[in-house]
Amino acid sequence: MTASGPRLLLGAPIATEMRARLKVEMAAFRRRHGFTPTLAVVFVGRDAPSAVYLQQILRSCRNAGAVGRLVHLPAGETAAHLRREIELLNADPLVSGIIVQMPLPKRIPLSVVIDAIDPAKDIDGLHPRNFGLLALGYEGFLPATAQAAVEILKRSGIALEGRHAVVVGRSNVVGKPAALLLLREHCTVTVCHSRTVDLGAHTRAADIVVVAAGRPGLITGTMLKPGAVVVDVGINMVAEGIVGDVDMASASAVVSAISPVPGGVGPITNAILLQHLLRAARDQVEGPPDRRLRRAPTRHPAGSTT
Ligand code: NAP
């Protein structure tokens, strides 16, 4: 921390750079293959924060030169109908990538999406094939938010190797994949969740804290080590607007760097999803460059076999 507060890890400059590159690559794809990749965004229900997010992702598609197709199903939709919609999108040659907006209505289990989605179009890394590739250190589609949480650290020049990272949250879409990605970067990783005893004792021991719990104000300054780096993934609607999971005021007095909400991880997530869309489109048209499983790029110490 400096006298003026901690360094803010801002997503916008990183996302702007990613989007500029993406726009050029998307245009090259269009010239080469004569069509524009489409991202199908499936949305069930009427959740207001989701509606805001949907407009952002559709705008991101337009800006990148891709097509965003909203597939809006009414709140009372059945799991069987959702599965059928996903299967139609799997079979549509114009659709290169599919995401399903969370949260789903409580009646519809996430397993419906996971079972139905074609792993080749699963650009948010939900399918067991993609998750398994991540766990084994191969290149599948990574869950975009988890990737964004690690990307903001890497692109901000935060050293990861050998450092103790604590991830708060163990969901399959954010916490668990973020922990696996930090492990890939050679962090020593602890994963905490709602049954963790004395959460503060864990977070206070961490050099890096990634919080994805969906609980506003969960992490306060007294739970953080002086000089720690914090990535706040949480998005919570409160009376004052959108806030993360970290109490910014108390944390700012302690940490050396922190990603704000909004303005941290969020913008990078969208840019990553569009990168995945382009990669899916390429793989579907050209085939993956190497049909064998590709190892994810990482630096392993000499002699390591992991
Ligand atoms: P989720 O499925 O509800 O998972 C929340 C996780 O936090 C669970 O593992 C839960 O533990 C844990 N948790 C809840 N309360 C806790 C507590 N008091 N102490 C410790 N751990 C606790 O949520 P998610 O989908 O992972 O999303 C997490 C947050 O990230 C949400 O705010 C969401 O809106 C946000 N998000 C942001 C982006 C972005 O682009 N920035 C994208 C997606 C999600 P248990 O497993 O024990 O229940």
mmCIF file of C-alpha atoms and ligand atoms in Angstrom:
data_model
loop_
_atom_site.group_PDB
_atom_site.id
_atom_site.type_symbol
_atom_site.label_atom_id
_atom_site.label_comp_id
_atom_site.label_asym_id
_atom_site.label_seq_id
_atom_site.Cartn_x
_atom_site.Cartn_y
_atom_site.Cartn_z
ATOM 1 C CA MET A 1 0.000 0.000 0.000
ATOM 2 C CA THR A 2 1.137 3.571 -0.677
ATOM 3 C CA ALA A 3 0.075 6.726 1.153
ATOM 4 C CA SER A 4 -2.631 7.133 -1.482
ATOM 5 C CA GLY A 5 -4.010 3.598 -0.928
ATOM 6 C CA PRO A 6 -3.475 0.262 -2.613
ATOM 7 C CA ARG A 7 -2.835 -0.245 -6.296
ATOM 8 C CA LEU A 8 -6.118 -0.830 -8.116
ATOM 9 C CA LEU A 9 -6.084 -3.815 -10.441
ATOM 10 C CA LEU A 10 -8.279 -2.445 -13.217
ATOM 11 C CA GLY A 11 -9.854 -4.728 -15.786
ATOM 12 C CA ALA A 12 -10.715 -2.130 -18.417
ATOM 13 C CA PRO A 13 -7.198 -1.445 -19.819
ATOM 14 C CA ILE A 14 -6.489 -5.187 -20.012
ATOM 15 C CA ALA A 15 -9.863 -5.884 -21.647
ATOM 16 C CA THR A 16 -9.371 -3.020 -24.135
ATOM 17 C CA GLU A 17 -6.074 -4.497 -25.289
ATOM 18 C CA MET A 18 -7.589 -7.986 -25.568
ATOM 19 C CA ARG A 19 -10.610 -6.684 -27.492
ATOM 20 C CA ALA A 20 -8.479 -4.717 -29.983
ATOM 21 C CA ARG A 21 -6.551 -7.873 -30.859
ATOM 22 C CA LEU A 22 -9.731 -9.921 -30.983
ATOM 23 C CA LYS A 23 -11.362 -7.507 -33.442
ATOM 24 C CA VAL A 24 -8.473 -7.936 -35.872
ATOM 25 C CA GLU A 25 -8.520 -11.738 -35.507
ATOM 26 C CA MET A 26 -12.310 -11.891 -35.887
ATOM 27 C CA ALA A 27 -12.097 -9.860 -39.125
ATOM 28 C CA ALA A 28 -9.379 -12.204 -40.428
ATOM 29 C CA PHE A 29 -11.586 -15.209 -39.593
ATOM 30 C CA ARG A 30 -14.513 -13.646 -41.493
ATOM 31 C CA ARG A 31 -12.348 -12.987 -44.558
ATOM 32 C CA ARG A 32 -10.966 -16.506 -44.497
ATOM 33 C CA HIS A 33 -14.163 -18.455 -43.852
ATOM 34 C CA GLY A 34 -16.913 -16.145 -45.139
ATOM 35 C CA PHE A 35 -19.030 -16.165 -41.984
ATOM 36 C CA THR A 36 -19.191 -14.455 -38.635
ATOM 37 C CA PRO A 37 -19.032 -16.590 -35.468
ATOM 38 C CA THR A 38 -22.227 -16.479 -33.418
ATOM 39 C CA LEU A 39 -22.379 -16.642 -29.646
ATOM 40 C CA ALA A 40 -25.726 -17.992 -28.417
ATOM 41 C CA VAL A 41 -26.607 -16.638 -24.994
ATOM 42 C CA VAL A 42 -29.363 -18.663 -23.356
ATOM 43 C CA PHE A 43 -31.301 -16.866 -20.661
ATOM 44 C CA VAL A 44 -34.128 -18.386 -18.637
ATOM 45 C CA GLY A 45 -36.355 -16.028 -16.651
ATOM 46 C CA ARG A 46 -36.358 -12.346 -15.721
ATOM 47 C CA ASP A 47 -33.488 -11.790 -13.273
ATOM 48 C CA ALA A 48 -32.619 -8.048 -13.428
ATOM 49 C CA PRO A 49 -28.809 -8.227 -12.859
ATOM 50 C CA SER A 50 -28.638 -10.964 -15.500
ATOM 51 C CA ALA A 51 -30.489 -8.726 -17.949
ATOM 52 C CA VAL A 52 -27.830 -6.006 -17.443
ATOM 53 C CA TYR A 53 -25.063 -8.554 -17.974
ATOM 54 C CA LEU A 54 -26.779 -9.880 -21.126
ATOM 55 C CA GLN A 55 -26.800 -6.433 -22.704
ATOM 56 C CA GLN A 56 -23.070 -6.138 -21.926
ATOM 57 C CA ILE A 57 -22.181 -9.456 -23.518
ATOM 58 C CA LEU A 58 -24.309 -8.748 -26.617
ATOM 59 C CA ARG A 59 -22.613 -5.344 -26.944
ATOM 60 C CA SER A 60 -19.205 -6.997 -26.531
ATOM 61 C CA CYS A 61 -20.094 -9.358 -29.391
ATOM 62 C CA ARG A 62 -21.038 -6.466 -31.683
ATOM 63 C CA ASN A 63 -17.877 -4.541 -30.789
ATOM 64 C CA ALA A 64 -15.688 -7.556 -31.497
ATOM 65 C CA GLY A 65 -17.351 -8.159 -34.878
ATOM 66 C CA ALA A 66 -19.165 -11.330 -33.728
ATOM 67 C CA VAL A 67 -22.891 -12.041 -33.659
ATOM 68 C CA GLY A 68 -24.621 -12.292 -30.279
ATOM 69 C CA ARG A 69 -27.869 -14.263 -30.410
ATOM 70 C CA LEU A 70 -30.107 -14.051 -27.353
ATOM 71 C CA VAL A 71 -32.225 -17.149 -26.742
ATOM 72 C CA HIS A 72 -34.687 -16.021 -24.082
ATOM 73 C CA LEU A 73 -36.877 -18.663 -22.464
ATOM 74 C CA PRO A 74 -39.727 -17.682 -20.130
ATOM 75 C CA ALA A 75 -39.290 -18.049 -16.348
ATOM 76 C CA GLY A 76 -41.662 -21.053 -16.234
ATOM 77 C CA GLU A 77 -39.630 -23.035 -18.805
ATOM 78 C CA THR A 78 -39.096 -26.749 -18.191
ATOM 79 C CA ALA A 79 -35.717 -28.460 -17.930
ATOM 80 C CA ALA A 80 -36.682 -30.615 -20.936
ATOM 81 C CA HIS A 81 -37.306 -27.538 -23.098
ATOM 82 C CA LEU A 82 -34.002 -25.962 -22.048
ATOM 83 C CA ARG A 83 -32.201 -29.182 -22.979
ATOM 84 C CA ARG A 84 -33.978 -29.178 -26.392
ATOM 85 C CA GLU A 85 -32.948 -25.539 -27.022
ATOM 86 C CA ILE A 86 -29.324 -26.350 -26.223
ATOM 87 C CA GLU A 87 -29.419 -29.380 -28.525
ATOM 88 C CA LEU A 88 -30.770 -27.195 -31.359
ATOM 89 C CA LEU A 89 -27.897 -24.745 -30.804
ATOM 90 C CA ASN A 90 -25.403 -27.639 -30.734
ATOM 91 C CA ALA A 91 -26.665 -28.652 -34.187
ATOM 92 C CA ASP A 92 -26.722 -25.122 -35.659
ATOM 93 C CA PRO A 93 -23.601 -24.686 -37.820
ATOM 94 C CA LEU A 94 -23.767 -20.887 -37.502
ATOM 95 C CA VAL A 95 -23.485 -21.075 -33.706
ATOM 96 C CA SER A 96 -19.861 -21.467 -32.641
ATOM 97 C CA GLY A 97 -20.278 -21.006 -28.889
ATOM 98 C CA ILE A 98 -23.022 -21.326 -26.288
ATOM 99 C CA ILE A 99 -23.284 -19.826 -22.819
ATOM 100 C CA VAL A 100 -26.181 -20.206 -20.415
ATOM 101 C CA GLN A 101 -26.740 -17.266 -18.112
ATOM 102 C CA MET A 102 -26.676 -18.106 -14.410
ATOM 103 C CA PRO A 103 -28.467 -18.314 -12.094
ATOM 104 C CA LEU A 104 -30.960 -20.753 -13.565
ATOM 105 C CA PRO A 105 -34.419 -20.900 -11.979
ATOM 106 C CA LYS A 106 -34.200 -23.167 -8.889
ATOM 107 C CA ARG A 107 -36.334 -25.860 -10.600
ATOM 108 C CA ILE A 108 -33.679 -26.404 -13.303
ATOM 109 C CA PRO A 109 -30.468 -28.088 -12.161
ATOM 110 C CA LEU A 110 -27.189 -26.987 -13.714
ATOM 111 C CA SER A 111 -26.651 -30.631 -14.701
ATOM 112 C CA VAL A 112 -29.225 -30.120 -17.496
ATOM 113 C CA VAL A 113 -26.879 -27.651 -19.168
ATOM 114 C CA ILE A 114 -23.754 -29.673 -18.409
ATOM 115 C CA ASP A 115 -25.280 -32.849 -19.878
ATOM 116 C CA ALA A 116 -26.685 -31.145 -22.971
ATOM 117 C CA ILE A 117 -23.988 -28.749 -24.139
ATOM 118 C CA ASP A 118 -21.571 -29.830 -26.882
ATOM 119 C CA PRO A 119 -18.063 -29.566 -25.319
ATOM 120 C CA ALA A 120 -16.807 -28.059 -28.601
ATOM 121 C CA LYS A 121 -19.241 -25.131 -28.131
ATOM 122 C CA ASP A 122 -18.948 -24.969 -24.344
ATOM 123 C CA ILE A 123 -16.915 -21.755 -24.287
ATOM 124 C CA ASP A 124 -17.466 -21.200 -20.548
ATOM 125 C CA GLY A 125 -15.897 -24.517 -19.611
ATOM 126 C CA LEU A 126 -18.852 -26.176 -17.843
ATOM 127 C CA HIS A 127 -18.733 -29.592 -19.515
ATOM 128 C CA PRO A 128 -16.863 -32.389 -17.683
ATOM 129 C CA ARG A 129 -14.613 -32.796 -20.707
ATOM 130 C CA ASN A 130 -13.409 -29.200 -20.473
ATOM 131 C CA PHE A 131 -13.237 -29.290 -16.682
ATOM 132 C CA GLY A 132 -11.316 -32.572 -16.819
ATOM 133 C CA LEU A 133 -8.834 -31.076 -19.288
ATOM 134 C CA LEU A 134 -8.304 -28.162 -16.902
ATOM 135 C CA ALA A 135 -7.782 -30.498 -13.941
ATOM 136 C CA LEU A 136 -5.242 -32.574 -15.872
ATOM 137 C CA GLY A 137 -3.370 -29.521 -17.167
ATOM 138 C CA TYR A 138 -4.479 -29.753 -20.805
ATOM 139 C CA GLU A 139 -6.047 -27.038 -22.930
ATOM 140 C CA GLY A 140 -9.834 -27.115 -22.955
ATOM 141 C CA PHE A 141 -12.192 -24.187 -22.613
ATOM 142 C CA LEU A 142 -11.586 -22.648 -19.187
ATOM 143 C CA PRO A 143 -14.425 -21.129 -17.166
ATOM 144 C CA ALA A 144 -14.084 -17.496 -18.238
ATOM 145 C CA THR A 145 -14.522 -15.812 -14.843
ATOM 146 C CA ALA A 146 -11.944 -18.030 -13.161
ATOM 147 C CA GLN A 147 -9.541 -17.411 -16.042
ATOM 148 C CA ALA A 148 -10.188 -13.654 -15.761
ATOM 149 C CA ALA A 149 -9.406 -13.720 -12.016
ATOM 150 C CA VAL A 150 -5.981 -15.229 -12.712
ATOM 151 C CA GLU A 151 -5.411 -13.192 -15.876
ATOM 152 C CA ILE A 152 -5.831 -9.907 -13.989
ATOM 153 C CA LEU A 153 -3.049 -10.997 -11.615
ATOM 154 C CA LYS A 154 -0.722 -12.152 -14.402
ATOM 155 C CA ARG A 155 -1.273 -9.143 -16.644
ATOM 156 C CA SER A 156 -0.796 -6.797 -13.692
ATOM 157 C CA GLY A 157 2.622 -8.324 -13.124
ATOM 158 C CA ILE A 158 1.787 -9.932 -9.746
ATOM 159 C CA ALA A 159 4.270 -12.721 -8.995
ATOM 160 C CA LEU A 160 2.432 -16.004 -8.411
ATOM 161 C CA GLU A 161 5.003 -18.768 -8.286
ATOM 162 C CA GLY A 162 5.569 -20.107 -4.769
ATOM 163 C CA ARG A 163 3.071 -17.741 -3.156
ATOM 164 C CA HIS A 164 0.248 -18.796 -0.892
ATOM 165 C CA ALA A 165 -3.114 -18.175 -2.556
ATOM 166 C CA VAL A 166 -6.414 -18.572 -0.722
ATOM 167 C CA VAL A 167 -9.555 -18.950 -2.825
ATOM 168 C CA VAL A 168 -12.828 -18.240 -1.029
ATOM 169 C CA GLY A 169 -15.583 -20.172 -2.816
ATOM 170 C CA ARG A 170 -15.587 -23.646 -4.343
ATOM 171 C CA SER A 171 -18.217 -23.442 -7.085
ATOM 172 C CA ASN A 172 -17.548 -25.332 -10.296
ATOM 173 C CA VAL A 173 -17.766 -22.120 -12.309
ATOM 174 C CA VAL A 174 -15.442 -19.858 -10.296
ATOM 175 C CA GLY A 175 -13.792 -21.056 -7.084
ATOM 176 C CA LYS A 176 -12.687 -24.555 -8.056
ATOM 177 C CA PRO A 177 -11.331 -23.653 -11.514
ATOM 178 C CA ALA A 178 -9.608 -20.533 -10.108
ATOM 179 C CA ALA A 179 -7.858 -22.771 -7.553
ATOM 180 C CA LEU A 180 -6.729 -25.157 -10.317
ATOM 181 C CA LEU A 181 -5.438 -22.264 -12.423
ATOM 182 C CA LEU A 182 -3.487 -20.830 -9.486
ATOM 183 C CA LEU A 183 -2.010 -24.276 -8.900
ATOM 184 C CA ARG A 184 -0.994 -24.287 -12.570
ATOM 185 C CA GLU A 185 0.850 -21.020 -11.864
ATOM 186 C CA HIS A 186 2.704 -22.794 -9.007
ATOM 187 C CA CYS A 187 0.903 -21.099 -6.144
ATOM 188 C CA THR A 188 0.344 -23.037 -2.920
ATOM 189 C CA VAL A 189 -3.433 -23.071 -2.844
ATOM 190 C CA THR A 190 -5.990 -23.261 -0.031
ATOM 191 C CA VAL A 191 -9.690 -23.408 -0.902
ATOM 192 C CA CYS A 192 -12.209 -22.088 1.638
ATOM 193 C CA HIS A 193 -16.010 -22.369 1.614
ATOM 194 C CA SER A 194 -19.058 -21.887 3.816
ATOM 195 C CA ARG A 195 -18.075 -24.725 6.181
ATOM 196 C CA THR A 196 -14.496 -23.491 6.644
ATOM 197 C CA VAL A 197 -13.734 -22.940 10.323
ATOM 198 C CA ASP A 198 -12.153 -19.530 11.016
ATOM 199 C CA LEU A 199 -12.049 -18.148 7.488
ATOM 200 C CA GLY A 200 -9.982 -15.154 8.663
ATOM 201 C CA ALA A 201 -7.166 -17.394 9.922
ATOM 202 C CA HIS A 202 -6.789 -18.738 6.366
ATOM 203 C CA THR A 203 -7.125 -15.439 4.508
ATOM 204 C CA ARG A 204 -4.713 -13.710 6.931
ATOM 205 C CA ALA A 205 -2.048 -16.233 5.993
ATOM 206 C CA ALA A 206 -2.418 -15.571 2.250
ATOM 207 C CA ASP A 207 -0.213 -13.556 -0.089
ATOM 208 C CA ILE A 208 -3.028 -13.626 -2.654
ATOM 209 C CA VAL A 209 -6.755 -13.840 -1.889
ATOM 210 C CA VAL A 210 -9.322 -14.569 -4.609
ATOM 211 C CA VAL A 211 -12.854 -14.136 -3.325
ATOM 212 C CA ALA A 212 -15.869 -15.605 -5.131
ATOM 213 C CA ALA A 213 -18.554 -16.170 -2.520
ATOM 214 C CA GLY A 214 -21.386 -13.806 -3.471
ATOM 215 C CA ARG A 215 -21.481 -12.361 0.079
ATOM 216 C CA PRO A 216 -21.040 -8.569 0.276
ATOM 217 C CA GLY A 217 -18.542 -7.466 2.929
ATOM 218 C CA LEU A 218 -17.442 -11.055 3.694
ATOM 219 C CA ILE A 219 -13.731 -10.175 3.685
ATOM 220 C CA THR A 220 -12.650 -7.224 5.806
ATOM 221 C CA GLY A 221 -9.264 -5.619 6.420
ATOM 222 C CA THR A 222 -8.713 -7.513 9.683
ATOM 223 C CA MET A 223 -8.905 -10.777 7.703
ATOM 224 C CA LEU A 224 -6.056 -9.792 5.383
ATOM 225 C CA LYS A 225 -2.282 -9.827 5.695
ATOM 226 C CA PRO A 226 -0.567 -6.437 5.254
ATOM 227 C CA GLY A 227 0.628 -6.187 1.653
ATOM 228 C CA ALA A 228 -1.630 -8.997 0.349
ATOM 229 C CA VAL A 229 -3.070 -8.870 -3.177
ATOM 230 C CA VAL A 230 -6.851 -9.322 -3.446
ATOM 231 C CA VAL A 231 -8.990 -10.221 -6.444
ATOM 232 C CA ASP A 232 -12.674 -9.655 -5.731
ATOM 233 C CA VAL A 233 -14.838 -11.702 -8.086
ATOM 234 C CA GLY A 234 -18.110 -11.166 -6.229
ATOM 235 C CA ILE A 235 -20.950 -9.255 -7.819
ATOM 236 C CA ASN A 236 -23.688 -8.285 -5.398
ATOM 237 C CA MET A 237 -26.606 -5.909 -5.843
ATOM 238 C CA VAL A 238 -27.082 -3.856 -2.658
ATOM 239 C CA ALA A 239 -28.987 -0.641 -2.001
ATOM 240 C CA GLU A 240 -25.896 1.432 -2.944
ATOM 241 C CA GLY A 241 -25.431 -0.402 -6.260
ATOM 242 C CA ILE A 242 -23.039 -3.186 -7.277
ATOM 243 C CA VAL A 243 -20.386 -4.262 -4.759
ATOM 244 C CA GLY A 244 -18.005 -7.201 -4.440
ATOM 245 C CA ASP A 245 -17.366 -9.599 -1.557
ATOM 246 C CA VAL A 246 -14.584 -7.505 -0.029
ATOM 247 C CA ASP A 247 -15.138 -4.522 2.247
ATOM 248 C CA MET A 248 -13.144 -2.088 0.148
ATOM 249 C CA ALA A 249 -12.738 0.593 2.851
ATOM 250 C CA SER A 250 -11.142 -1.629 5.513
ATOM 251 C CA ALA A 251 -9.245 -3.815 3.011
ATOM 252 C CA SER A 252 -7.708 -0.756 1.314
ATOM 253 C CA ALA A 253 -5.944 0.184 4.544
ATOM 254 C CA VAL A 254 -4.090 -3.145 4.553
ATOM 255 C CA VAL A 255 -3.508 -4.626 1.094
ATOM 256 C CA SER A 256 -0.963 -3.671 -1.565
ATOM 257 C CA ALA A 257 -3.307 -4.246 -4.532
ATOM 258 C CA ILE A 258 -6.989 -4.993 -5.021
ATOM 259 C CA SER A 259 -9.378 -5.369 -7.952
ATOM 260 C CA PRO A 260 -12.421 -3.104 -7.596
ATOM 261 C CA VAL A 261 -16.051 -4.074 -8.186
ATOM 262 C CA PRO A 262 -17.239 -3.013 -10.636
ATOM 263 C CA GLY A 263 -14.272 -2.480 -12.944
ATOM 264 C CA GLY A 264 -11.990 -5.394 -12.015
ATOM 265 C CA VAL A 265 -12.562 -8.949 -13.174
ATOM 266 C CA GLY A 266 -15.866 -8.307 -14.997
ATOM 267 C CA PRO A 267 -14.598 -6.568 -18.181
ATOM 268 C CA ILE A 268 -11.894 -9.222 -18.660
ATOM 269 C CA THR A 269 -14.421 -12.072 -18.377
ATOM 270 C CA ASN A 270 -16.309 -10.848 -21.447
ATOM 271 C CA ALA A 271 -13.158 -10.407 -23.510
ATOM 272 C CA ILE A 272 -12.076 -13.942 -22.591
ATOM 273 C CA LEU A 273 -15.449 -15.387 -23.583
ATOM 274 C CA LEU A 274 -15.079 -13.810 -27.007
ATOM 275 C CA GLN A 275 -11.551 -15.171 -27.341
ATOM 276 C CA HIS A 276 -12.996 -18.608 -26.590
ATOM 277 C CA LEU A 277 -15.745 -18.034 -29.175
ATOM 278 C CA LEU A 278 -13.185 -17.338 -31.871
ATOM 279 C CA ARG A 279 -11.125 -20.353 -30.873
ATOM 280 C CA ALA A 280 -14.251 -22.572 -30.942
ATOM 281 C CA ALA A 281 -15.174 -21.255 -34.402
ATOM 282 C CA ARG A 282 -11.648 -21.934 -35.687
ATOM 283 C CA ASP A 283 -11.527 -25.419 -34.209
ATOM 284 C CA GLN A 284 -14.935 -26.271 -35.688
ATOM 285 C CA VAL A 285 -13.974 -25.087 -39.176
ATOM 286 C CA GLU A 286 -10.274 -25.908 -39.366
ATOM 287 C CA GLY A 287 -9.950 -28.564 -36.679
ATOM 288 C CA PRO A 288 -7.666 -27.968 -33.705
ATOM 289 C CA PRO A 289 -4.083 -27.285 -34.856
ATOM 290 C CA ASP A 290 -2.992 -30.531 -33.222
ATOM 291 C CA ARG A 291 -5.664 -33.177 -32.837
ATOM 292 C CA ARG A 292 -3.902 -34.759 -29.883
ATOM 293 C CA LEU A 293 -4.645 -33.203 -26.530
ATOM 294 C CA ARG A 294 -2.686 -29.994 -26.166
ATOM 295 C CA ARG A 295 -0.851 -29.307 -22.933
ATOM 296 C CA ALA A 296 -1.672 -25.935 -21.396
ATOM 297 C CA PRO A 297 1.317 -23.587 -21.573
ATOM 298 C CA THR A 298 2.978 -23.481 -18.194
ATOM 299 C CA ARG A 299 6.451 -23.336 -16.746
ATOM 300 C CA HIS A 300 7.359 -26.429 -14.800
ATOM 301 C CA PRO A 301 10.542 -26.754 -12.840
ATOM 302 C CA ALA A 302 13.051 -29.033 -14.533
ATOM 303 C CA GLY A 303 12.306 -32.673 -13.828
ATOM 304 C CA SER A 304 8.646 -32.070 -12.872
ATOM 305 C CA THR A 305 6.252 -34.541 -14.417
ATOM 306 C CA THR A 306 2.955 -32.832 -13.558
HETATM 307 P P1 NAP B 1 -21.947 -19.846 -5.843
HETATM 308 O O1 NAP B 1 -22.146 -20.963 -6.785
HETATM 309 O O2 NAP B 1 -23.076 -19.365 -5.002
HETATM 310 O O3 NAP B 1 -20.731 -20.267 -4.874
HETATM 311 C C1 NAP B 1 -20.391 -19.474 -3.774
HETATM 312 C C2 NAP B 1 -19.263 -20.133 -3.025
HETATM 313 O O4 NAP B 1 -18.923 -19.317 -1.918
HETATM 314 C C3 NAP B 1 -19.627 -21.514 -2.462
HETATM 315 O O5 NAP B 1 -18.570 -22.411 -2.628
HETATM 316 C C4 NAP B 1 -19.886 -21.238 -0.988
HETATM 317 O O6 NAP B 1 -19.537 -22.324 -0.124
HETATM 318 C C5 NAP B 1 -18.936 -20.081 -0.730
HETATM 319 N N1 NAP B 1 -19.412 -19.269 0.381
HETATM 320 C C6 NAP B 1 -20.640 -18.737 0.552
HETATM 321 N N2 NAP B 1 -20.701 -18.084 1.736
HETATM 322 C C7 NAP B 1 -19.493 -18.201 2.302
HETATM 323 C C8 NAP B 1 -18.941 -17.773 3.536
HETATM 324 N N3 NAP B 1 -19.655 -17.066 4.418
HETATM 325 N N4 NAP B 1 -17.653 -18.076 3.815
HETATM 326 C C9 NAP B 1 -16.918 -18.798 2.947
HETATM 327 N N5 NAP B 1 -17.393 -19.244 1.749
HETATM 328 C C10 NAP B 1 -18.667 -18.955 1.449
HETATM 329 O O7 NAP B 1 -21.407 -18.539 -6.582
HETATM 330 P P2 NAP B 1 -20.456 -18.427 -7.912
HETATM 331 O O8 NAP B 1 -21.256 -18.697 -9.122
HETATM 332 O O9 NAP B 1 -19.186 -19.136 -7.681
HETATM 333 O O10 NAP B 1 -20.171 -16.862 -7.895
HETATM 334 C C11 NAP B 1 -19.464 -16.263 -6.825
HETATM 335 C C12 NAP B 1 -19.558 -14.765 -6.957
HETATM 336 O O11 NAP B 1 -18.907 -14.387 -8.158
HETATM 337 C C13 NAP B 1 -20.977 -14.224 -7.050
HETATM 338 O O12 NAP B 1 -21.041 -12.972 -6.409
HETATM 339 C C14 NAP B 1 -21.181 -14.021 -8.528
HETATM 340 O O13 NAP B 1 -22.130 -13.020 -8.830
HETATM 341 C C15 NAP B 1 -19.800 -13.605 -8.949
HETATM 342 N N6 NAP B 1 -19.508 -13.826 -10.373
HETATM 343 C C16 NAP B 1 -18.781 -12.873 -10.979
HETATM 344 C C17 NAP B 1 -18.483 -13.010 -12.315
HETATM 345 C C18 NAP B 1 -17.616 -11.945 -12.976
HETATM 346 O O14 NAP B 1 -17.466 -11.901 -14.189
HETATM 347 N N7 NAP B 1 -16.985 -11.065 -12.187
HETATM 348 C C19 NAP B 1 -18.938 -14.106 -13.032
HETATM 349 C C20 NAP B 1 -19.624 -15.115 -12.358
HETATM 350 C C21 NAP B 1 -19.900 -14.958 -11.015
HETATM 351 P P3 NAP B 1 -20.300 -23.751 -0.186
HETATM 352 O O15 NAP B 1 -19.765 -24.456 -1.382
HETATM 353 O O16 NAP B 1 -19.920 -24.389 1.084
HETATM 354 O O17 NAP B 1 -21.758 -23.422 -0.300
#
